Amino acid sequence: MSETTYTKIHGAPKADLHVHLEGTISPELMYGLAQRNHVDIPFDSPQAIASAYEFRDLNAFLQVYYAGLRVLENQQDFYDITMDYLKRAHAENTHYIEFYTSPQSHIERGVPLAQVLDGIFAGCDDAYSKWGIKANVIFGLQRHRTEASALAAIAQAEPHSSRIIALGLGGPERDNPPSRFVRAFERARELGWRTTAHAGEEGPADYVSQAIELLRVDRIDHGVAAQQNARLVIALAARRIPLTVCPVSNVKLKVFDKLEHHNARYLLESGCVITINTDDPSYFLANLTDNLYQTSRALDLSDDQIFQIIWNGFDGAFCDDASKRRMQQALNEYWHG
Ligand SMILES: [Zn+2]
């Protein structure tokens, strides 16, 4: 059993590279925004929302997830959700965050993109000056929509281009292969964005290969299905393409039946650049420390392996190299000091 304590992991400088802003909303904030915006949600208290987070099935999950989306109506709401999460992330010593946001779902609901992005950017700026936590934004396309919709959303984002760190791809994987979004990823590179895509979560190893070869991504979100193809695992390790693994999410969504059966340790020991992240921390009831600690216990990771995984979180980040080195130095001093 891993000897590294929860307290040690909690105190370590950490990075979360795979967290959906819309999946960070707390029951209190969801309830508060519903009241403020006069949005009708099927919950009459923060406690009712909290118990819905213990969802038993996909339907219960979707009910609370869509309620969480509908309460986000304007720039102030996006500012509040960003600040609210960064405050909690700072409290567990996360130093660096890359937020996915899903602009297409907000545009579809009639919320102007500028309000979404300006609210998030202002939250990131204020959190940095208040608490020193740095956050960047990933413009997350939804793969169940068309490439035309993706290109239209990217076009709308161009005035804000310099503040967006990367293009991402999320949403239901099955029957929505990465190959459908080649032009969107080309456009992102023209804009100077880095690139990442969800692949090999519920989808096959082939989707991981497509994301690398066709979308030419810098990073893979999840990627656990790569294990189905030994040559792919070797290639991921040789090319040092980071995998943003989310172990608690994988168990909640039944990608693995229990944490003890997760392949994070196998991928790490195969030489892959594994990072551990939260995905939707409010809905899965696990923050970054919980994800790292529970995985380390379930897979009996050594102290060095846990250090390596946290270190990889900074290696895989899209921020500048000087910031990465500074955060890694802080981690090294904390862990070994
Ligand atoms: Zn995700």
GROMACS .gro file of C-alpha atoms and ligand atoms in nm:
model
  338
    1MET     CA    1   0.000   0.000   0.000
    2SER     CA    2   0.133   0.344  -0.095
    3GLU     CA    3   0.286   0.523   0.204
    4THR     CA    4   0.250   0.877   0.070
    5THR     CA    5  -0.002   1.062   0.286
    6TYR     CA    6  -0.302   1.268   0.183
    7THR     CA    7  -0.147   1.564   0.364
    8LYS     CA    8   0.174   1.541   0.160
    9ILE     CA    9  -0.017   1.533  -0.170
   10HIS     CA   10  -0.249   1.813  -0.055
   11GLY     CA   11   0.047   2.037   0.025
   12ALA     CA   12   0.231   1.974  -0.302
   13PRO     CA   13   0.229   2.233  -0.581
   14LYS     CA   14   0.011   2.073  -0.850
   15ALA     CA   15  -0.130   2.126  -1.199
   16ASP     CA   16  -0.474   2.026  -1.331
   17LEU     CA   17  -0.471   2.008  -1.711
   18HIS     CA   18  -0.808   1.845  -1.764
   19VAL     CA   19  -1.096   2.014  -1.587
   20HIS     CA   20  -1.421   2.133  -1.745
   21LEU     CA   21  -1.521   2.471  -1.604
   22GLU     CA   22  -1.888   2.379  -1.634
   23GLY     CA   23  -1.816   2.068  -1.424
   24THR     CA   24  -1.677   2.265  -1.132
   25ILE     CA   25  -2.001   2.432  -1.020
   26SER     CA   26  -2.072   2.382  -0.651
   27PRO     CA   27  -2.427   2.318  -0.524
   28GLU     CA   28  -2.420   2.655  -0.344
   29LEU     CA   29  -2.315   2.846  -0.655
   30MET     CA   30  -2.565   2.664  -0.881
   31TYR     CA   31  -2.847   2.744  -0.638
   32GLY     CA   32  -2.732   3.103  -0.594
   33LEU     CA   33  -2.711   3.169  -0.969
   34ALA     CA   34  -3.053   3.010  -1.026
   35GLN     CA   35  -3.199   3.255  -0.773
   36ARG     CA   36  -3.010   3.554  -0.908
   37ASN     CA   37  -3.105   3.484  -1.270
   38HIS     CA   38  -3.458   3.355  -1.196
   39VAL     CA   39  -3.382   3.026  -1.368
   40ASP     CA   40  -3.616   2.741  -1.283
   41ILE     CA   41  -3.414   2.431  -1.183
   42PRO     CA   42  -3.559   2.105  -1.046
   43PHE     CA   43  -3.391   2.151  -0.704
   44ASP     CA   44  -3.520   2.358  -0.412
   45SER     CA   45  -3.197   2.390  -0.211
   46PRO     CA   46  -2.819   2.349  -0.235
   47GLN     CA   47  -2.865   2.028  -0.035
   48ALA     CA   48  -3.100   1.888  -0.301
   49ILE     CA   49  -2.836   1.962  -0.566
   50ALA     CA   50  -2.565   1.805  -0.349
   51SER     CA   51  -2.763   1.484  -0.320
   52ALA     CA   52  -2.824   1.484  -0.697
   53TYR     CA   53  -2.442   1.485  -0.734
   54GLU     CA   54  -2.452   1.135  -0.587
   55PHE     CA   55  -2.609   1.040  -0.919
   56ARG     CA   56  -2.703   0.678  -0.964
   57ASP     CA   57  -2.737   0.676  -1.341
   58LEU     CA   58  -2.672   0.880  -1.652
   59ASN     CA   59  -3.018   1.037  -1.640
   60ALA     CA   60  -2.967   1.174  -1.291
   61PHE     CA   61  -2.626   1.302  -1.395
   62LEU     CA   62  -2.765   1.477  -1.703
   63GLN     CA   63  -3.050   1.637  -1.508
   64VAL     CA   64  -2.812   1.808  -1.271
   65TYR     CA   65  -2.555   1.878  -1.544
   66TYR     CA   66  -2.804   2.065  -1.764
   67ALA     CA   67  -2.937   2.258  -1.465
   68GLY     CA   68  -2.577   2.362  -1.400
   69LEU     CA   69  -2.545   2.490  -1.756
   70ARG     CA   70  -2.873   2.682  -1.763
   71VAL     CA   71  -2.789   2.898  -1.462
   72LEU     CA   72  -2.486   3.044  -1.647
   73GLU     CA   73  -2.634   3.340  -1.835
   74ASN     CA   74  -2.395   3.633  -1.839
   75GLN     CA   75  -2.039   3.757  -1.791
   76GLN     CA   76  -2.074   3.790  -1.413
   77ASP     CA   77  -2.186   3.427  -1.384
   78PHE     CA   78  -1.880   3.305  -1.576
   79TYR     CA   79  -1.659   3.526  -1.362
   80ASP     CA   80  -1.816   3.383  -1.046
   81ILE     CA   81  -1.782   3.017  -1.147
   82THR     CA   82  -1.417   3.075  -1.244
   83MET     CA   83  -1.329   3.252  -0.918
   84ASP     CA   84  -1.523   3.002  -0.710
   85TYR     CA   85  -1.327   2.709  -0.853
   86LEU     CA   86  -0.987   2.875  -0.854
   87LYS     CA   87  -1.033   2.963  -0.487
   88ARG     CA   88  -1.095   2.597  -0.405
   89ALA     CA   89  -0.808   2.482  -0.628
   90HIS     CA   90  -0.574   2.728  -0.458
   91ALA     CA   91  -0.685   2.591  -0.119
   92GLU     CA   92  -0.542   2.249  -0.218
   93ASN     CA   93  -0.220   2.409  -0.350
   94THR     CA   94  -0.291   2.373  -0.719
   95HIS     CA   95  -0.058   2.623  -0.885
   96TYR     CA   96  -0.170   2.586  -1.244
   97ILE     CA   97  -0.498   2.506  -1.423
   98GLU     CA   98  -0.605   2.463  -1.783
   99PHE     CA   99  -0.983   2.498  -1.801
  100TYR     CA  100  -1.187   2.343  -2.076
  101THR     CA  101  -1.496   2.547  -2.158
  102SER     CA  102  -1.765   2.440  -2.408
  103PRO     CA  103  -1.852   2.761  -2.596
  104GLN     CA  104  -2.085   2.594  -2.847
  105SER     CA  105  -2.332   2.496  -2.574
  106HIS     CA  106  -2.338   2.855  -2.446
  107ILE     CA  107  -2.368   3.009  -2.795
  108GLU     CA  108  -2.658   2.771  -2.863
  109ARG     CA  109  -2.835   2.894  -2.549
  110GLY     CA  110  -2.802   3.254  -2.672
  111VAL     CA  111  -2.517   3.362  -2.443
  112PRO     CA  112  -2.277   3.582  -2.644
  113LEU     CA  113  -1.930   3.426  -2.667
  114ALA     CA  114  -1.764   3.751  -2.555
  115GLN     CA  115  -1.957   3.735  -2.225
  116VAL     CA  116  -1.846   3.376  -2.165
  117LEU     CA  117  -1.480   3.440  -2.241
  118ASP     CA  118  -1.449   3.786  -2.084
  119GLY     CA  119  -1.603   3.653  -1.762
  120ILE     CA  120  -1.360   3.360  -1.750
  121PHE     CA  121  -1.055   3.572  -1.840
  122ALA     CA  122  -1.141   3.832  -1.574
  123GLY     CA  123  -1.179   3.551  -1.318
  124CYS     CA  124  -0.841   3.406  -1.417
  125ASP     CA  125  -0.677   3.750  -1.385
  126ASP     CA  126  -0.828   3.827  -1.044
  127ALA     CA  127  -0.749   3.480  -0.907
  128TYR     CA  128  -0.387   3.523  -1.015
  129SER     CA  129  -0.348   3.859  -0.847
  130LYS     CA  130  -0.533   3.745  -0.533
  131TRP     CA  131  -0.395   3.396  -0.480
  132GLY     CA  132  -0.110   3.351  -0.731
  133ILE     CA  133  -0.286   3.058  -0.905
  134LYS     CA  134  -0.238   3.071  -1.283
  135ALA     CA  135  -0.517   2.952  -1.514
  136ASN     CA  136  -0.548   2.929  -1.892
  137VAL     CA  137  -0.843   2.850  -2.119
  138ILE     CA  138  -0.892   2.562  -2.362
  139PHE     CA  139  -1.158   2.630  -2.627
  140GLY     CA  140  -1.340   2.297  -2.617
  141LEU     CA  141  -1.526   2.182  -2.928
  142GLN     CA  142  -1.808   1.933  -2.886
  143ARG     CA  143  -1.761   1.636  -3.118
  144HIS     CA  144  -2.131   1.550  -3.154
  145ARG     CA  145  -2.170   1.876  -3.347
  146THR     CA  146  -2.055   1.936  -3.705
  147GLU     CA  147  -1.717   2.062  -3.818
  148ALA     CA  148  -1.898   2.362  -3.970
  149SER     CA  149  -2.025   2.450  -3.621
  150ALA     CA  150  -1.671   2.407  -3.486
  151LEU     CA  151  -1.524   2.639  -3.750
  152ALA     CA  152  -1.798   2.899  -3.688
  153ALA     CA  153  -1.726   2.895  -3.313
  154ILE     CA  154  -1.352   2.933  -3.373
  155ALA     CA  155  -1.420   3.226  -3.608
  156GLN     CA  156  -1.624   3.394  -3.335
  157ALA     CA  157  -1.336   3.344  -3.092
  158GLU     CA  158  -1.076   3.512  -3.312
  159PRO     CA  159  -1.096   3.856  -3.142
  160HIS     CA  160  -1.004   3.676  -2.816
  161SER     CA  161  -0.749   3.450  -2.981
  162SER     CA  162  -0.441   3.571  -2.797
  163ARG     CA  163  -0.590   3.472  -2.460
  164ILE     CA  164  -0.690   3.119  -2.560
  165ILE     CA  165  -0.412   2.870  -2.498
  166ALA     CA  166  -0.543   2.570  -2.690
  167LEU     CA  167  -0.815   2.408  -2.895
  168GLY     CA  168  -0.968   2.097  -2.738
  169LEU     CA  169  -1.220   1.834  -2.840
  170GLY     CA  170  -1.470   1.675  -2.599
  171GLY     CA  171  -1.819   1.524  -2.583
  172PRO     CA  172  -1.949   1.174  -2.660
  173GLU     CA  173  -1.675   0.977  -2.837
  174ARG     CA  174  -1.861   0.688  -2.993
  175ASP     CA  175  -1.932   0.741  -3.364
  176ASN     CA  176  -1.767   1.085  -3.348
  177PRO     CA  177  -1.408   1.012  -3.457
  178PRO     CA  178  -1.136   1.278  -3.446
  179SER     CA  179  -1.105   1.250  -3.826
  180ARG     CA  180  -1.415   1.473  -3.857
  181PHE     CA  181  -1.229   1.777  -3.721
  182VAL     CA  182  -0.907   1.802  -3.922
  183ARG     CA  183  -0.978   2.151  -4.059
  184ALA     CA  184  -1.075   2.288  -3.716
  185PHE     CA  185  -0.741   2.178  -3.574
  186GLU     CA  186  -0.555   2.324  -3.872
  187ARG     CA  187  -0.730   2.654  -3.808
  188ALA     CA  188  -0.630   2.643  -3.441
  189ARG     CA  189  -0.264   2.602  -3.534
  190GLU     CA  190  -0.292   2.900  -3.772
  191LEU     CA  191  -0.416   3.103  -3.475
  192GLY     CA  192  -0.114   2.996  -3.271
  193TRP     CA  193  -0.313   2.774  -3.033
  194ARG     CA  194  -0.184   2.448  -2.889
  195THR     CA  195  -0.406   2.141  -2.935
  196THR     CA  196  -0.552   1.856  -2.732
  197ALA     CA  197  -0.839   1.610  -2.778
  198HIS     CA  198  -1.037   1.363  -2.571
  199ALA     CA  199  -0.961   1.022  -2.720
  200GLY     CA  200  -0.957   0.666  -2.594
  201GLU     CA  201  -1.187   0.724  -2.297
  202GLU     CA  202  -1.497   0.526  -2.406
  203GLY     CA  203  -1.372   0.523  -2.767
  204PRO     CA  204  -1.113   0.283  -2.915
  205ALA     CA  205  -0.734   0.308  -2.936
  206ASP     CA  206  -0.778   0.400  -3.302
  207TYR     CA  207  -0.927   0.735  -3.196
  208VAL     CA  208  -0.605   0.808  -3.004
  209SER     CA  209  -0.407   0.731  -3.321
  210GLN     CA  210  -0.639   0.954  -3.527
  211ALA     CA  211  -0.598   1.242  -3.282
  212ILE     CA  212  -0.219   1.214  -3.308
  213GLU     CA  213  -0.184   1.148  -3.680
  214LEU     CA  214  -0.476   1.347  -3.826
  215LEU     CA  215  -0.537   1.624  -3.573
  216ARG     CA  216  -0.165   1.636  -3.482
  217VAL     CA  217  -0.249   1.710  -3.118
  218ASP     CA  218   0.014   1.806  -2.862
  219ARG     CA  219  -0.166   1.614  -2.588
  220ILE     CA  220  -0.435   1.348  -2.539
  221ASP     CA  221  -0.717   1.375  -2.284
  222HIS     CA  222  -0.774   1.035  -2.116
  223GLY     CA  223  -0.610   0.803  -2.372
  224VAL     CA  224  -0.648   0.500  -2.146
  225ALA     CA  225  -0.773   0.284  -2.435
  226ALA     CA  226  -0.424   0.310  -2.589
  227GLN     CA  227  -0.347  -0.006  -2.393
  228GLN     CA  228  -0.539  -0.201  -2.658
  229ASN     CA  229  -0.252  -0.132  -2.901
  230ALA     CA  230   0.101  -0.206  -2.776
  231ARG     CA  231   0.265  -0.015  -3.062
  232LEU     CA  232   0.058   0.291  -2.982
  233VAL     CA  233   0.171   0.283  -2.618
  234ILE     CA  234   0.532   0.266  -2.735
  235ALA     CA  235   0.475   0.559  -2.972
  236LEU     CA  236   0.307   0.772  -2.699
  237ALA     CA  237   0.604   0.710  -2.471
  238ALA     CA  238   0.869   0.768  -2.741
  239ARG     CA  239   0.706   1.093  -2.859
  240ARG     CA  240   0.639   1.203  -2.501
  241ILE     CA  241   0.277   1.293  -2.576
  242PRO     CA  242   0.117   1.364  -2.237
  243LEU     CA  243  -0.203   1.183  -2.137
  244THR     CA  244  -0.438   1.376  -1.906
  245VAL     CA  245  -0.580   1.081  -1.715
  246CYS     CA  246  -0.883   1.126  -1.483
  247PRO     CA  247  -0.907   0.811  -1.269
  248VAL     CA  248  -1.208   0.896  -1.048
  249SER     CA  249  -1.406   1.013  -1.352
  250ASN     CA  250  -1.319   0.686  -1.530
  251VAL     CA  251  -1.466   0.483  -1.244
  252LYS     CA  252  -1.778   0.703  -1.206
  253LEU     CA  253  -1.846   0.675  -1.580
  254LYS     CA  254  -1.763   0.303  -1.578
  255VAL     CA  255  -1.460   0.311  -1.807
  256PHE     CA  256  -1.306   0.095  -1.531
  257ASP     CA  257  -1.519  -0.098  -1.281
  258LYS     CA  258  -1.300   0.009  -0.990
  259LEU     CA  259  -0.993   0.219  -0.926
  260GLU     CA  260  -0.784  -0.090  -0.849
  261HIS     CA  261  -0.832  -0.194  -1.214
  262HIS     CA  262  -0.726   0.141  -1.362
  263ASN     CA  263  -0.428   0.130  -1.601
  264ALA     CA  264  -0.256   0.455  -1.494
  265ARG     CA  265   0.028   0.258  -1.334
  266TYR     CA  266   0.067   0.034  -1.640
  267LEU     CA  267   0.088   0.341  -1.868
  268LEU     CA  268   0.334   0.515  -1.633
  269GLU     CA  269   0.557   0.208  -1.615
  270SER     CA  270   0.538   0.180  -1.996
  271GLY     CA  271   0.710   0.519  -2.010
  272CYS     CA  272   0.406   0.733  -2.097
  273VAL     CA  273   0.385   1.091  -1.968
  274ILE     CA  274   0.088   1.035  -1.739
  275THR     CA  275  -0.080   1.323  -1.556
  276ILE     CA  276  -0.371   1.293  -1.311
  277ASN     CA  277  -0.660   1.539  -1.331
  278THR     CA  278  -1.016   1.599  -1.212
  279ASP     CA  279  -1.237   1.620  -1.528
  280ASP     CA  280  -1.562   1.735  -1.354
  281PRO     CA  281  -1.464   1.767  -0.986
  282SER     CA  282  -1.804   1.876  -0.852
  283TYR     CA  283  -1.999   1.604  -1.028
  284PHE     CA  284  -1.749   1.331  -0.944
  285LEU     CA  285  -1.703   1.455  -0.586
  286ALA     CA  286  -1.325   1.440  -0.603
  287ASN     CA  287  -1.074   1.724  -0.615
  288LEU     CA  288  -0.719   1.692  -0.747
  289THR     CA  289  -0.576   1.572  -0.414
  290ASP     CA  290  -0.851   1.308  -0.390
  291ASN     CA  291  -0.774   1.187  -0.744
  292LEU     CA  292  -0.401   1.159  -0.675
  293TYR     CA  293  -0.440   1.005  -0.331
  294GLN     CA  294  -0.712   0.753  -0.416
  295THR     CA  295  -0.520   0.642  -0.727
  296SER     CA  296  -0.195   0.608  -0.535
  297ARG     CA  297  -0.367   0.386  -0.276
  298ALA     CA  298  -0.560   0.175  -0.526
  299LEU     CA  299  -0.260   0.112  -0.752
  300ASP     CA  300   0.000   0.104  -0.474
  301LEU     CA  301   0.208   0.377  -0.636
  302SER     CA  302   0.546   0.453  -0.483
  303ASP     CA  303   0.633   0.796  -0.348
  304ASP     CA  304   0.859   0.847  -0.653
  305GLN     CA  305   0.579   0.753  -0.891
  306ILE     CA  306   0.339   1.002  -0.734
  307PHE     CA  307   0.607   1.270  -0.755
  308GLN     CA  308   0.665   1.180  -1.122
  309ILE     CA  309   0.292   1.210  -1.200
  310ILE     CA  310   0.265   1.552  -1.035
  311TRP     CA  311   0.588   1.661  -1.210
  312ASN     CA  312   0.441   1.546  -1.543
  313GLY     CA  313   0.144   1.776  -1.483
  314PHE     CA  314   0.377   2.074  -1.522
  315ASP     CA  315   0.569   1.911  -1.809
  316GLY     CA  316   0.247   1.861  -2.005
  317ALA     CA  317   0.120   2.217  -1.948
  318PHE     CA  318   0.084   2.461  -2.238
  319CYS     CA  319   0.229   2.759  -2.047
  320ASP     CA  320   0.578   2.899  -2.110
  321ASP     CA  321   0.884   2.695  -2.017
  322ALA     CA  322   1.013   2.938  -1.755
  323SER     CA  323   0.685   2.911  -1.559
  324LYS     CA  324   0.693   2.531  -1.585
  325ARG     CA  325   1.048   2.513  -1.452
  326ARG     CA  326   0.962   2.751  -1.166
  327MET     CA  327   0.662   2.542  -1.059
  328GLN     CA  328   0.859   2.218  -1.093
  329GLN     CA  329   1.135   2.361  -0.876
  330ALA     CA  330   0.878   2.450  -0.610
  331LEU     CA  331   0.742   2.094  -0.629
  332ASN     CA  332   1.088   1.941  -0.604
  333GLU     CA  333   1.178   2.152  -0.299
  334TYR     CA  334   0.849   2.066  -0.131
  335TRP     CA  335   0.863   1.693  -0.202
  336HIS     CA  336   1.229   1.628  -0.131
  337GLY     CA  337   1.315   1.928   0.090
  338ZN      ZN  338  -1.300   1.560  -2.000
   0.00000   0.00000   0.00000
